[in-house]
Short mmCIF file of C-alpha atoms in Angstrom, two decimals:
data_model
loop_
_atom_site.label_atom_id
_atom_site.label_comp_id
_atom_site.label_asym_id
_atom_site.label_seq_id
_atom_site.Cartn_x
_atom_site.Cartn_y
_atom_site.Cartn_z
CA MET A 1 17.96 -0.24 15.33
CA LYS A 2 19.07 -3.64 14.10
CA TYR A 3 17.69 -2.99 10.60
CA ASN A 4 19.68 -1.52 7.71
CA ALA A 5 16.72 -0.19 5.72
CA ALA A 6 13.00 0.55 6.01
CA ILE A 7 10.63 -0.22 3.14
CA PHE A 8 7.18 1.33 3.07
CA ASP A 9 3.96 0.61 1.31
CA MET A 10 2.26 3.88 0.31
CA ASP A 11 -1.53 3.82 -0.08
CA GLY A 12 -3.33 3.26 3.21
CA LEU A 13 -0.01 3.24 5.06
CA LEU A 14 1.67 6.58 4.40
CA LEU A 15 -1.27 8.27 2.71
CA ASP A 16 -4.97 8.02 3.49
CA THR A 17 -5.77 7.10 -0.12
CA GLU A 18 -7.68 3.84 0.31
CA LYS A 19 -10.85 5.64 1.36
CA VAL A 20 -10.60 7.89 -1.71
CA CYS A 21 -10.19 4.86 -3.98
CA MET A 22 -13.10 2.98 -2.41
CA THR A 23 -15.37 6.03 -2.65
CA ALA A 24 -14.55 6.32 -6.36
CA PHE A 25 -15.32 2.61 -6.79
CA LYS A 26 -18.67 2.97 -5.00
CA GLN A 27 -19.63 6.02 -7.07
CA THR A 28 -18.83 4.14 -10.28
CA CYS A 29 -20.98 1.24 -9.13
CA ILE A 30 -23.87 3.66 -8.55
CA GLU A 31 -23.38 5.28 -11.96
CA MET A 32 -23.42 1.90 -13.70
CA ASN A 33 -26.22 0.46 -11.53
CA ILE A 34 -23.96 -2.26 -10.11
CA PRO A 35 -24.02 -3.41 -6.47
CA PHE A 36 -21.02 -2.51 -4.34
CA LYS A 37 -19.53 -5.77 -3.08
CA GLN A 38 -17.40 -4.79 -0.11
CA ASP A 39 -15.80 -8.21 0.32
CA VAL A 40 -14.61 -8.18 -3.30
CA TYR A 41 -13.30 -4.64 -3.01
CA LEU A 42 -11.41 -5.23 0.23
CA SER A 43 -9.70 -8.28 -1.27
CA ILE A 44 -8.01 -6.18 -3.98
CA ILE A 45 -6.35 -3.76 -1.58
CA GLY A 46 -2.56 -3.90 -1.87
CA ARG A 47 -2.58 -5.47 -5.34
CA ASN A 48 -1.37 -3.90 -8.58
CA GLN A 49 -3.53 -3.37 -11.67
CA ALA A 50 -2.79 -6.81 -13.09
CA GLY A 51 -3.81 -8.45 -9.83
CA ILE A 52 -6.98 -6.40 -9.39
CA LYS A 53 -8.60 -7.22 -12.74
CA PRO A 54 -9.20 -11.00 -12.34
CA ILE A 55 -10.49 -10.60 -8.77
CA ILE A 56 -13.08 -8.00 -9.76
CA GLU A 57 -14.09 -9.96 -12.85
CA GLN A 58 -14.52 -13.15 -10.84
CA GLY A 59 -16.28 -11.40 -7.96
CA TYR A 60 -18.77 -9.56 -10.19
CA GLY A 61 -19.13 -11.97 -13.10
CA GLU A 62 -21.57 -10.77 -15.76
CA LEU A 63 -22.67 -7.83 -13.60
CA LEU A 64 -19.63 -5.85 -14.64
CA ASP A 65 -17.71 -5.20 -17.86
CA TYR A 66 -14.24 -4.42 -16.54
CA SER A 67 -13.14 -2.72 -19.76
CA VAL A 68 -15.89 -0.14 -19.20
CA PHE A 69 -15.88 -0.02 -15.42
CA HIS A 70 -12.14 0.39 -14.80
CA PRO A 71 -11.59 3.58 -16.84
CA ARG A 72 -14.58 5.26 -15.19
CA TRP A 73 -13.38 4.21 -11.75
CA MET A 74 -9.85 5.47 -12.41
CA GLN A 75 -11.11 8.74 -13.87
CA ARG A 76 -12.89 9.51 -10.58
CA TYR A 77 -9.92 8.42 -8.48
CA LEU A 78 -7.27 10.27 -10.50
CA ALA A 79 -9.37 13.44 -10.53
CA VAL A 80 -8.61 13.59 -6.81
CA VAL A 81 -5.13 12.13 -6.31
CA GLU A 82 -3.44 13.78 -9.29
CA HIS A 83 -4.50 17.27 -8.28
CA GLN A 84 -4.60 17.51 -4.51
CA ALA A 85 -2.53 16.33 -1.57
CA ILE A 86 -3.90 13.23 0.09
CA PRO A 87 -3.76 13.51 3.90
CA VAL A 88 -0.71 11.91 5.47
CA LYS A 89 -1.66 9.22 7.98
CA HIS A 90 -1.29 10.09 11.66
CA SER A 91 2.25 9.75 13.12
CA VAL A 92 3.83 8.97 9.73
CA ILE A 93 6.01 12.11 9.83
CA ALA A 94 7.13 11.28 13.36
CA LEU A 95 8.17 7.78 12.28
CA LEU A 96 10.01 9.00 9.18
CA GLU A 97 11.83 11.66 11.17
CA TRP A 98 12.80 9.11 13.82
CA LEU A 99 14.18 6.71 11.20
CA GLN A 100 16.07 9.59 9.61
CA THR A 101 17.78 10.44 12.92
CA HIS A 102 18.97 6.83 13.02
CA ASN A 103 20.35 7.10 9.47
CA ILE A 104 18.07 4.33 8.21
CA PRO A 105 17.63 4.48 4.40
CA MET A 106 13.93 4.60 3.46
CA VAL A 107 12.29 3.53 0.21
CA VAL A 108 8.76 2.87 -1.02
CA ALA A 109 7.42 -0.39 -2.46
CA THR A 110 3.96 0.36 -3.83
CA SER A 111 1.57 -1.40 -6.18
CA THR A 112 0.81 1.99 -7.73
CA HIS A 113 2.46 2.92 -11.06
CA ASN A 114 5.69 4.82 -10.57
CA ALA A 115 4.71 8.16 -12.09
CA LEU A 116 1.53 8.37 -10.02
CA ALA A 117 3.34 7.28 -6.86
CA GLN A 118 5.93 10.02 -7.38
CA LYS A 119 3.16 12.59 -7.81
CA LYS A 120 1.25 11.45 -4.72
CA LEU A 121 4.33 11.62 -2.51
CA ARG A 122 5.37 14.99 -3.92
CA LEU A 123 1.91 16.52 -3.39
CA ALA A 124 1.88 15.17 0.17
CA GLY A 125 5.37 16.54 0.86
CA LEU A 126 6.88 13.12 1.63
CA ASN A 127 9.04 12.51 -1.42
CA HIS A 128 12.25 13.85 0.13
CA TYR A 129 12.29 11.09 2.75
CA PHE A 130 12.74 8.29 0.20
CA SER A 131 15.75 7.51 -1.97
CA HIS A 132 13.66 5.65 -4.54
CA ILE A 133 10.31 4.07 -5.31
CA THR A 134 9.78 0.50 -6.47
CA SER A 135 6.37 0.26 -8.11
CA GLY A 136 3.78 -2.18 -9.35
CA ASP A 137 4.56 -1.53 -13.01
CA GLU A 138 8.18 -2.62 -12.47
CA VAL A 139 7.45 -6.20 -11.40
CA THR A 140 5.97 -9.24 -13.12
CA HIS A 141 4.17 -10.50 -10.04
CA GLY A 142 2.46 -8.02 -7.70
CA LYS A 143 1.72 -8.37 -4.00
CA PRO A 144 1.16 -10.84 -2.31
CA ASN A 145 4.14 -12.12 -4.29
CA PRO A 146 7.41 -10.91 -2.67
CA GLU A 147 8.97 -9.71 -5.95
CA ILE A 148 8.45 -5.99 -5.29
CA TYR A 149 10.10 -6.19 -1.85
CA LEU A 150 12.99 -8.25 -3.12
CA LEU A 151 13.57 -5.73 -5.92
CA ALA A 152 13.49 -2.83 -3.44
CA ALA A 153 16.11 -4.55 -1.27
CA GLN A 154 18.22 -5.39 -4.32
CA ARG A 155 18.27 -1.74 -5.37
CA LEU A 156 19.48 -0.84 -1.89
CA ASN A 157 22.06 -3.64 -2.07
CA ILE A 158 20.83 -4.80 1.34
CA ASP A 159 19.90 -8.34 2.40
CA PRO A 160 16.08 -8.54 2.72
CA LYS A 161 16.54 -10.06 6.19
CA LEU A 162 18.09 -6.74 7.28
CA CYS A 163 15.08 -4.74 6.12
CA ILE A 164 11.95 -3.77 8.04
CA ALA A 165 8.73 -3.47 6.06
CA PHE A 166 5.66 -1.38 6.88
CA GLU A 167 2.32 -2.46 5.42
CA ASP A 168 -1.41 -2.03 5.97
CA SER A 169 -2.97 -4.69 3.70
CA ASN A 170 -2.96 -8.45 4.06
CA ASN A 171 -1.65 -8.79 0.50
CA GLY A 172 1.24 -6.47 1.29
CA VAL A 173 2.06 -8.24 4.54
CA LYS A 174 2.20 -11.60 2.79
CA ALA A 175 4.60 -10.13 0.24
CA ALA A 176 6.92 -8.62 2.87
CA VAL A 177 6.94 -11.73 5.07
CA SER A 178 7.63 -13.93 2.02
CA ALA A 179 10.62 -11.69 1.29
CA ASN A 180 11.94 -12.57 4.78
CA MET A 181 11.61 -9.03 6.08
CA ALA A 182 10.62 -8.07 9.61
CA THR A 183 7.10 -6.82 8.99
CA LEU A 184 4.91 -4.33 10.85
CA GLN A 185 1.25 -4.14 9.85
CA ILE A 186 -0.66 -0.97 10.67
CA ILE A 187 -4.34 -1.67 10.09
CA ASP A 188 -6.24 0.60 7.69
CA LEU A 189 -9.45 -0.61 5.99
CA VAL A 190 -8.83 -4.34 6.22
CA GLU A 191 -8.50 -6.31 9.43
CA PRO A 192 -5.85 -9.06 9.29
CA ASP A 193 -7.52 -12.37 8.52
CA ALA A 194 -6.62 -15.64 10.23
CA ASP A 195 -4.09 -16.62 7.54
CA THR A 196 -2.36 -13.25 7.81
CA ARG A 197 -2.26 -13.30 11.61
CA ALA A 198 -0.71 -16.77 11.46
CA LEU A 199 2.38 -15.27 9.79
CA GLY A 200 3.53 -14.06 13.20
CA HIS A 201 4.40 -10.48 12.26
CA HIS A 202 3.70 -7.42 14.42
CA ILE A 203 0.22 -5.89 14.13
CA PHE A 204 -0.76 -2.40 15.31
CA ASN A 205 -3.91 -0.33 15.20
CA THR A 206 -2.03 2.94 14.65
CA MET A 207 1.33 4.15 13.38
CA ASP A 208 1.88 5.72 16.78
CA GLU A 209 1.77 2.25 18.36
CA ALA A 210 4.29 1.01 15.80
CA LEU A 211 6.65 3.91 16.51
CA THR A 212 6.44 3.31 20.26
CA PHE A 213 7.25 -0.36 19.66
CA LEU A 214 10.32 0.49 17.58
CA GLN A 215 11.54 3.05 20.09
CA SER A 216 11.41 0.44 22.84
CA HIS A 217 13.28 -2.18 20.82
#
């Protein structure tokens, strides 16, 4: 491979967590008698807590008191992810093993807070693949800003242009591309929109397709 490091998003990319999070959001909407706005929800995927709040508040307006809604939503979500292993996405292990055989350092750049990210990866049995985690609580500007990817590369002491990034969300892709990293998008809940497709990165429907692509290049 021509890359010196691989940087991975976590939720929706390594772990099948996005469906868990969306289910918790829907259930909280039902509890509070609030409509579930799918377009608003999908637009927050890939963002950190600071980035999520204004989007939900703007999208729901007076229908939702975020200070009440958010704790209830997180309580439902954390009741799952803090206590049980989230399924690893298909072909993720194969990709990580393949990168390992090529001696490519691997790290995680996730919008999730560090302690929770560590726990998720440990429960899923993936933590030993990654030398460190760069998380949403360690940056001032979350995805789609490139700060988290630039910090991950800085900690590796590797030029961002020599890193390959793996993402599922449009927000994450924009962050990785802005950091000048070769970017592979593996679609999860959100289809790439026109603006994201215009970035010219590689887009795949499955991780298996991405692995086949890398093996042939």
